[in-house]
mmCIF file of C-alpha atoms in Angstrom:
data_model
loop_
_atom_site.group_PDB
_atom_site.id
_atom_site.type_symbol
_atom_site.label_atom_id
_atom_site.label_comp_id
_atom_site.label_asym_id
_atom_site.label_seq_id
_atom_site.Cartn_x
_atom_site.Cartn_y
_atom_site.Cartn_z
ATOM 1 C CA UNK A 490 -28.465 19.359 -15.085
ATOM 2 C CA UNK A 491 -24.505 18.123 -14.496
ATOM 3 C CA UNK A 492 -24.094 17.902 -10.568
ATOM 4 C CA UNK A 493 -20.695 18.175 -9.144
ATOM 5 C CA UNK A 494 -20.025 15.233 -8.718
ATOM 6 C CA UNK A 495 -20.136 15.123 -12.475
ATOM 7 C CA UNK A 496 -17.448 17.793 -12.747
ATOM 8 C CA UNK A 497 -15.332 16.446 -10.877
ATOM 9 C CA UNK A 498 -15.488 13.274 -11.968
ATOM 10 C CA UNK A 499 -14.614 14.447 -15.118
ATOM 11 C CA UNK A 500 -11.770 16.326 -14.383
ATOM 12 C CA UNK A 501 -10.220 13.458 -12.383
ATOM 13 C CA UNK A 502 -10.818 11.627 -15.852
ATOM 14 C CA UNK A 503 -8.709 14.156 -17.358
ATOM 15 C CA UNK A 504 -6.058 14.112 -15.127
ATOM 16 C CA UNK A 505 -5.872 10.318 -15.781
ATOM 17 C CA UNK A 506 -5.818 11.036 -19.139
ATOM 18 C CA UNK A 507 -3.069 12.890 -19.164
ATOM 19 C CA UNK A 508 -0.851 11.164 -16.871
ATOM 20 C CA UNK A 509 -0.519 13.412 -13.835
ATOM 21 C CA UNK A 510 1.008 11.903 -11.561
ATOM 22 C CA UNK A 511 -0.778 13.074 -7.714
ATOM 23 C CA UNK A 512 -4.637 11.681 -8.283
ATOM 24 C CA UNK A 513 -4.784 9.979 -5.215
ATOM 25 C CA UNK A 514 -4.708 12.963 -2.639
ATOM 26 C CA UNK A 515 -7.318 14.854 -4.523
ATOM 27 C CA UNK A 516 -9.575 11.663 -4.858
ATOM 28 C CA UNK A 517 -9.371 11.322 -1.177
ATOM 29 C CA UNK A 518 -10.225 14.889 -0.649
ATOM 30 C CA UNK A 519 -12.888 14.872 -2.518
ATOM 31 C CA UNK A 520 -14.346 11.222 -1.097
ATOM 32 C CA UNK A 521 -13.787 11.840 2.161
ATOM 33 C CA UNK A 522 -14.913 15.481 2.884
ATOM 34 C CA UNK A 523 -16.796 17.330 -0.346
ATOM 35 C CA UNK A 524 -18.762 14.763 -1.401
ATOM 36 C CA UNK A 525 -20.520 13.890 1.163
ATOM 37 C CA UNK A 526 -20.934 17.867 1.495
ATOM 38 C CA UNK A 527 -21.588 18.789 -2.379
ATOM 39 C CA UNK A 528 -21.550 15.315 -4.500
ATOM 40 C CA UNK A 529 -25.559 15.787 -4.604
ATOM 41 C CA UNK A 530 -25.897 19.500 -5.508
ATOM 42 C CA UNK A 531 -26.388 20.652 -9.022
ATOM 43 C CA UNK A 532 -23.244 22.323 -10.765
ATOM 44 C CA UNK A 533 -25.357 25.623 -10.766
ATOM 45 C CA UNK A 534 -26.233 25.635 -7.015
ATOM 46 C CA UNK A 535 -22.843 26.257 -5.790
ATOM 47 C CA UNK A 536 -22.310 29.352 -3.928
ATOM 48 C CA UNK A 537 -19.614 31.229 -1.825
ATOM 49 C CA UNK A 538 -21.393 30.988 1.339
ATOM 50 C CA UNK A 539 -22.034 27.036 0.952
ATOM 51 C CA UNK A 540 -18.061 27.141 0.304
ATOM 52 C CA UNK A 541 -17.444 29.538 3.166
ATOM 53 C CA UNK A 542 -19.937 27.432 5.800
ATOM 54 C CA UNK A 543 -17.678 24.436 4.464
ATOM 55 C CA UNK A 544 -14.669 25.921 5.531
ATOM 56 C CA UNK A 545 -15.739 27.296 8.980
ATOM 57 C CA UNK A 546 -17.189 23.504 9.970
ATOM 58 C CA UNK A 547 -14.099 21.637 8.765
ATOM 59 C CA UNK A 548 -11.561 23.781 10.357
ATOM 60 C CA UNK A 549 -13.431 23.164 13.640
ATOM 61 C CA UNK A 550 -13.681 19.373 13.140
ATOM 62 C CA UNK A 551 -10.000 19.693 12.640
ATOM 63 C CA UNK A 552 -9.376 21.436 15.810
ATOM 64 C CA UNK A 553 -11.648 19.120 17.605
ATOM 65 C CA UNK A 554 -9.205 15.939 16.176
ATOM 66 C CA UNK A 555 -6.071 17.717 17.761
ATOM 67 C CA UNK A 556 -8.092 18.093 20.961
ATOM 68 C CA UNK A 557 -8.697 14.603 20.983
ATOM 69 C CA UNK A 558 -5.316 13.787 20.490
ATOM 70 C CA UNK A 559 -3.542 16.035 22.747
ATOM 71 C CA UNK A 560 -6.280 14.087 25.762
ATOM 72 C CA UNK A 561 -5.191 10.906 24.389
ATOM 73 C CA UNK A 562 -1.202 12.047 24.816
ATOM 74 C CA UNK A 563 -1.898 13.801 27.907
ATOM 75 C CA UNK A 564 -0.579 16.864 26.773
ATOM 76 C CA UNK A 565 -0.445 19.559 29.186
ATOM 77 C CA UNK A 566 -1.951 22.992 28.702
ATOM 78 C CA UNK A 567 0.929 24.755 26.646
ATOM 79 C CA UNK A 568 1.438 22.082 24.915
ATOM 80 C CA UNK A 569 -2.394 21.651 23.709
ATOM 81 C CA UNK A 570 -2.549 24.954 22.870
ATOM 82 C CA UNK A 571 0.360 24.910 20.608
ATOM 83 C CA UNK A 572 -0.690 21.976 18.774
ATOM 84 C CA UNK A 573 -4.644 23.691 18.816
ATOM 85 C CA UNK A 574 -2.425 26.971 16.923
ATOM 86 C CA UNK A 575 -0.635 24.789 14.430
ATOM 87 C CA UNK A 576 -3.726 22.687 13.709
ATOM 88 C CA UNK A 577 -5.514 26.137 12.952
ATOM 89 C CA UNK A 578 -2.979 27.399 10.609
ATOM 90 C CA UNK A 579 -2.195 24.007 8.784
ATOM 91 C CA UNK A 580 -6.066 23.800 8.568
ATOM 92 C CA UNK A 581 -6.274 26.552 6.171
ATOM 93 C CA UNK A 582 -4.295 25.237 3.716
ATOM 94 C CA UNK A 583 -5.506 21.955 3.717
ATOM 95 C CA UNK A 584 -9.084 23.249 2.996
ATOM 96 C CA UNK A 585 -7.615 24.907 0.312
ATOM 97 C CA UNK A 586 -6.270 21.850 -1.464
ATOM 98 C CA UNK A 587 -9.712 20.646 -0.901
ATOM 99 C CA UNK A 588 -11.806 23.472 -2.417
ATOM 100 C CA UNK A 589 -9.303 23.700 -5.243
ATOM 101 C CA UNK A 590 -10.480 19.824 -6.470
ATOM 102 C CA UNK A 591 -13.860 21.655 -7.014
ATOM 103 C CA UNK A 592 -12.282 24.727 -8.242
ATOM 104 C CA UNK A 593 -10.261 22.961 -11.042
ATOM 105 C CA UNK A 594 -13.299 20.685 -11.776
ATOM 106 C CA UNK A 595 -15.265 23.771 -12.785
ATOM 107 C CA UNK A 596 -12.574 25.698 -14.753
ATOM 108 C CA UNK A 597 -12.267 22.294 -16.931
ATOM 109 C CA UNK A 598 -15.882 22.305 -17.410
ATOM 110 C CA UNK A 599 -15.887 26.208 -18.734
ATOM 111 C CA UNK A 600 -13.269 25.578 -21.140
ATOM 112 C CA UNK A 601 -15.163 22.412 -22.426
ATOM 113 C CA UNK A 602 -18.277 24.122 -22.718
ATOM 114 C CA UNK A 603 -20.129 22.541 -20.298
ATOM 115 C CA UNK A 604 -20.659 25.685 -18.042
ATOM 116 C CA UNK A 605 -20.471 29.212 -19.041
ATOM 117 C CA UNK A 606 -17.954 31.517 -16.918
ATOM 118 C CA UNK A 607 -20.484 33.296 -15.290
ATOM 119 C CA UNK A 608 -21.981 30.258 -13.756
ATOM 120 C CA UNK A 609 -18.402 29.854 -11.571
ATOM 121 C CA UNK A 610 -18.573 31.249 -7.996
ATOM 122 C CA UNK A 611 -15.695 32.457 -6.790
ATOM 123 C CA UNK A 612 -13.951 30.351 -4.550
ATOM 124 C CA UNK A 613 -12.925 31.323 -0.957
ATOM 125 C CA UNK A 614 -8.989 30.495 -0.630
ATOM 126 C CA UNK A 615 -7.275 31.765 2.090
ATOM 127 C CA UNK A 616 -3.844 33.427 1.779
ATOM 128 C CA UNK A 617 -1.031 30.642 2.356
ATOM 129 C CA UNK A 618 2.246 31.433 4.088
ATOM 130 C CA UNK A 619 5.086 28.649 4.598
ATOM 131 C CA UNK A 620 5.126 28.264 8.113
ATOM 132 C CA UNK A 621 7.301 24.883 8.033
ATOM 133 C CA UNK A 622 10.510 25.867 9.897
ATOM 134 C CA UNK A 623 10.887 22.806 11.845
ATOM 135 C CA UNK A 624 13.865 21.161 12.458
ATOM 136 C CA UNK A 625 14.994 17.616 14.409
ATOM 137 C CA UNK A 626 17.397 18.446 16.766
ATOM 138 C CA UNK A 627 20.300 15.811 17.492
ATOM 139 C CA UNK A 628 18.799 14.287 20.446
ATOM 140 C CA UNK A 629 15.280 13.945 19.057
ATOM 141 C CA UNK A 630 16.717 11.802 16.735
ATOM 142 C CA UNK A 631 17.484 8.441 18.493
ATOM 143 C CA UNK A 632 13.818 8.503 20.165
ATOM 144 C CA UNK A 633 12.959 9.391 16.593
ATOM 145 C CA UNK A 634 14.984 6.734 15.049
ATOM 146 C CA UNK A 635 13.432 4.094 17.260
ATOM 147 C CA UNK A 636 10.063 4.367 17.438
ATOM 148 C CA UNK A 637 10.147 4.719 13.135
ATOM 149 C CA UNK A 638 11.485 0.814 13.562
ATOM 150 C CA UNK A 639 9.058 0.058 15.992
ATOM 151 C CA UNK A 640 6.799 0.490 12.994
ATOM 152 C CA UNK A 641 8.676 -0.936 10.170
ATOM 153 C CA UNK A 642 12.351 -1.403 8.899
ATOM 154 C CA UNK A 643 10.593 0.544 5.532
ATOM 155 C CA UNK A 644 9.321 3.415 7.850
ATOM 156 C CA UNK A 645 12.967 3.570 9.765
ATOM 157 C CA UNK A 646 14.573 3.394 6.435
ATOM 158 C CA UNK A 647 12.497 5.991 4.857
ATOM 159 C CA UNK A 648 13.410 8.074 7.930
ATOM 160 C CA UNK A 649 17.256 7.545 7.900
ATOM 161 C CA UNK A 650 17.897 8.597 3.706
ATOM 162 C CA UNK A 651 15.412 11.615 4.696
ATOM 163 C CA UNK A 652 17.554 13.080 7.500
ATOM 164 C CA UNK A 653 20.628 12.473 5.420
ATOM 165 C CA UNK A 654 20.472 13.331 2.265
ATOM 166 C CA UNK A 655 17.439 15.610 2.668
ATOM 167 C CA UNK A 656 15.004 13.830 -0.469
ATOM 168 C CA UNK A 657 11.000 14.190 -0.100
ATOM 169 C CA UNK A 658 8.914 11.266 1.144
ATOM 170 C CA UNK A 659 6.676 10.945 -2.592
ATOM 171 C CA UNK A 660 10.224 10.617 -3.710
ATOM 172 C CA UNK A 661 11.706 7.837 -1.166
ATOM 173 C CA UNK A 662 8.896 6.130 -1.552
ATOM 174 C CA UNK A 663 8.927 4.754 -4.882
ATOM 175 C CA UNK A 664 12.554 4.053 -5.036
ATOM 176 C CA UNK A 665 13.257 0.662 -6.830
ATOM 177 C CA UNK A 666 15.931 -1.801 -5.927
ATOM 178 C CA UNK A 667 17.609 -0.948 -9.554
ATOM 179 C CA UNK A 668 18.709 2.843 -7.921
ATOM 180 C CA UNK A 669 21.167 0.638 -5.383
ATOM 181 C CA UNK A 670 24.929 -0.314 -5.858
ATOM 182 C CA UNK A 671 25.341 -2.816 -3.126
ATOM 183 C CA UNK A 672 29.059 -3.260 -4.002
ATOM 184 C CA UNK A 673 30.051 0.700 -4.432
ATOM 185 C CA UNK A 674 27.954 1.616 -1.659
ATOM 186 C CA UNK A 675 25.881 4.318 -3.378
ATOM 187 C CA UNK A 676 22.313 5.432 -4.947
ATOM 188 C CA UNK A 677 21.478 6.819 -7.992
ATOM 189 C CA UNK A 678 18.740 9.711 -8.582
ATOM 190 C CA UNK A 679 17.705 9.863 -12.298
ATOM 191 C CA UNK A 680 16.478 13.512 -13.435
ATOM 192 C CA UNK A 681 12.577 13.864 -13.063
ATOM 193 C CA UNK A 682 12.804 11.576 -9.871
ATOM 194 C CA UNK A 683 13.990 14.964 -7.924
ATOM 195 C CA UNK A 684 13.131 18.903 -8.700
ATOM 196 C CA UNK A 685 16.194 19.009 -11.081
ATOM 197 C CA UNK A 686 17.134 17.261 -14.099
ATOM 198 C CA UNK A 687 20.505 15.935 -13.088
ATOM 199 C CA UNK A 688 21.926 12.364 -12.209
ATOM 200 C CA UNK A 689 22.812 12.405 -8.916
ATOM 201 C CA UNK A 690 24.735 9.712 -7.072
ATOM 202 C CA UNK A 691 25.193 9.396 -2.704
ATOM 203 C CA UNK A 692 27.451 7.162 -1.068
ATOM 204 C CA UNK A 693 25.801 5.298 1.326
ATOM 205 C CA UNK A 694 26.650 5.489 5.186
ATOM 206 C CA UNK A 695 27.434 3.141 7.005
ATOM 207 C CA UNK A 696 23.892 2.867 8.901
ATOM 208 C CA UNK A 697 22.123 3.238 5.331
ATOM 209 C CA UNK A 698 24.527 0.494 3.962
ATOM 210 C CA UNK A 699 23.234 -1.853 7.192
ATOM 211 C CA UNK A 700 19.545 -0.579 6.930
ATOM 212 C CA UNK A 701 18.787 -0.766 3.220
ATOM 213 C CA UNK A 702 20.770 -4.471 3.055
ATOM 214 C CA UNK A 703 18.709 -5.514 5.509
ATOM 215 C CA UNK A 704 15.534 -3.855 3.906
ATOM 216 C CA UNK A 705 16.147 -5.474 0.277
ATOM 217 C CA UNK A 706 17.348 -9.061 1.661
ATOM 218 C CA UNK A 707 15.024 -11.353 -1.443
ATOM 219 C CA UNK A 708 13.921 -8.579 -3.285
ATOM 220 C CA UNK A 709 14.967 -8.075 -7.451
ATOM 221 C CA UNK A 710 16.219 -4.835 -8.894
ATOM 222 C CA UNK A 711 12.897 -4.160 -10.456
ATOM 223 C CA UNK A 712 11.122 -4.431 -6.813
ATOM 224 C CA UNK A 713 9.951 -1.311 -4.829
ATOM 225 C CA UNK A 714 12.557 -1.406 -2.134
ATOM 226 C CA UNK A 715 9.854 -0.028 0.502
ATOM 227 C CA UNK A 716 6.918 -2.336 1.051
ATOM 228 C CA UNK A 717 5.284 -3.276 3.841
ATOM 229 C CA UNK A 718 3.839 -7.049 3.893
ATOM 230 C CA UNK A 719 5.030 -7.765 0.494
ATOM 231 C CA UNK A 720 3.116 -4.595 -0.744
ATOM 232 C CA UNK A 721 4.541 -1.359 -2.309
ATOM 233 C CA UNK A 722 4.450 1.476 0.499
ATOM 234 C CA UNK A 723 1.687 3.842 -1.025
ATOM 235 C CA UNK A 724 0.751 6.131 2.377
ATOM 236 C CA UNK A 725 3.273 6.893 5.201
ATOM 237 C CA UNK A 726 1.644 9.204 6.887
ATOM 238 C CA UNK A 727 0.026 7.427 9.575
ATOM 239 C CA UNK A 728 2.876 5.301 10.734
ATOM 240 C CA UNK A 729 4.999 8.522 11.052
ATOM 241 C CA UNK A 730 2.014 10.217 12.726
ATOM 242 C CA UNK A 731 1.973 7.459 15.479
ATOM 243 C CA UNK A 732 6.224 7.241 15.363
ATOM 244 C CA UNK A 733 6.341 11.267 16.154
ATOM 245 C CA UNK A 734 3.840 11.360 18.353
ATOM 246 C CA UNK A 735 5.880 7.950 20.618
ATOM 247 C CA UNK A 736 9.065 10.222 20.143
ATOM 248 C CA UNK A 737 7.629 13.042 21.722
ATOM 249 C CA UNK A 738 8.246 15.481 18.025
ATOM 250 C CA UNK A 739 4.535 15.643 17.482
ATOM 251 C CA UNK A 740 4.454 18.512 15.191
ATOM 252 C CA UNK A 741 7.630 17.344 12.793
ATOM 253 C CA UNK A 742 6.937 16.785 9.590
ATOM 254 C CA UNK A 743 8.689 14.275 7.128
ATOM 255 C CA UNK A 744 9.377 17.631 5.320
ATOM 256 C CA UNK A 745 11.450 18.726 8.250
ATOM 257 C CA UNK A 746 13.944 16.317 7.808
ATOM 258 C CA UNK A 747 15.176 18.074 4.518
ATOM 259 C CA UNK A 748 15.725 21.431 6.308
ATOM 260 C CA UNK A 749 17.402 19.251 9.037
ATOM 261 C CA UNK A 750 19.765 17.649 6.014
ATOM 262 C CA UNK A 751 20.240 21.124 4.379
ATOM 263 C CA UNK A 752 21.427 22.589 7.753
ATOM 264 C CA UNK A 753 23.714 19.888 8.454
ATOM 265 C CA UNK A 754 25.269 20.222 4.488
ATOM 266 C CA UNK A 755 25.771 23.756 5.327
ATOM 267 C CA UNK A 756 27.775 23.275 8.758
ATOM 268 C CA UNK A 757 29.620 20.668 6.728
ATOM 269 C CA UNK A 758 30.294 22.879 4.408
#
């Protein structure tokens, strides 16, 4: 019989096939946590319980990694324990991202035939709430603003057009050179790039002007205009893990930076 690695392998085959564009967060999920849990296991042998034991174990290996780096920041006691609470919460959703791989895997396999419906167990997601109300407060963001340049002109870059204009990280990401008017001092967002269908068009400030001249210095207009050693910036997150954590705003996320933007549009009016 199929295992599950075979069902999920096929629905990553479908996703391929029909363009979507995030496969590489679910690949990792599934390479780097349920495989090594439930690659082997037969398609039928999947139960709630296995799911359930899955979900107790990582959400404690995930607490013990905050542990671990709350010790290595010397963290005192309130602070450890608010990282410990965040790390618990954010823990349940990213087990559900992870269970869903599997979940989608077997829904494709039902409607192709492979497995009838009763042969799906139900799946154990927790209830999600958005609990990102973060925001980086004016003088957070010079320690901010430095130790993102300690780890790249890209990463302090990246940092900069999200605190100002308020775009997502998947977004800033794969900007190309092409998006930039050097001479009017403004970008371009074509629709589909952003979650609206509308050219947009910025003006540069003066510290973006400086920062993304110095950031596309050689580079064509068809070039990715964040790399890092001559290759296209694919992952971000650890370099902004270790640039929070030096700035003291361990528990900001890249996300944050939009509500940050929004606030300050709104006081601008």
């Amino acid at each position: 019989g199929m295992t599950i690695a075979d069902l999920v392998e096929a629905k990553f085959k479908a996703d391929a096939d029909e363009g979507l564009k995030d496969q590489v967060n679910p690949q990792n999920r599934w390479k780097n946590h349920l495989k090594p849990v439930f690659g082997h296991l037969k398609a039928a042998k999947l139960t709630t319980t296995l799911m359930r034991n899955y979900r107790a174990q990582r959400k404690k290996s995930v607490v013990a990694k905050v542990q671990e780096i709350a010790l290595s920041m010397k963290a005192d006691e309130d602070t450890t324990k608010e990282l410990i609470a965040i790390a618990e919460k954010k823990a349940g959703v990213t087990i559900n991202r992870e269970l869903a791989v599997m979940r989608g895997a077997y829904f494709l396999a039902r409607k192709d035939g492979v497995i009838p419906y009763n042969a799906i167990p139900y799946f154990p997601l927790t209830a999600e709430k958005n609990t990102r109300t973060g925001f980086l407060k004016p003088e957070q963001y010079t320690a901010l603003a430095a130790a993102c340049l300690k780890e790249g002109l890209w990463l302090r870059t990246m940092f900069e057009i999200g605190v100002t204009y308020g775009w997502r990280a998947g977004h800033i990401k794969r900007m190309k050179l092409s998006r930039l008017d050097f001479i009017a001092r403004t970008i371009t967002v074509i629709p589909g790039e952003q979650k609206n269908d509308e050219v947009v068009t910025v003006l540069m400030t003066d510290r973006l002007f400086e920062l993304l001249t110095a950031l596309c210095t050689g580079k064509s207009a068809k070039d990715f205009i964040f790399t890092r050693d001559g290759v296209p910036v694919v992952d971000y997150r650890d370099a902004w893990d270790r640039a929070r954590k030096a700035a003291g705003v361990p528990t900001l996320h890249f996300h944050d930076l939009r509500r940050t933007a929004c606030k300050a549009f709104r006081k601008d009016g």
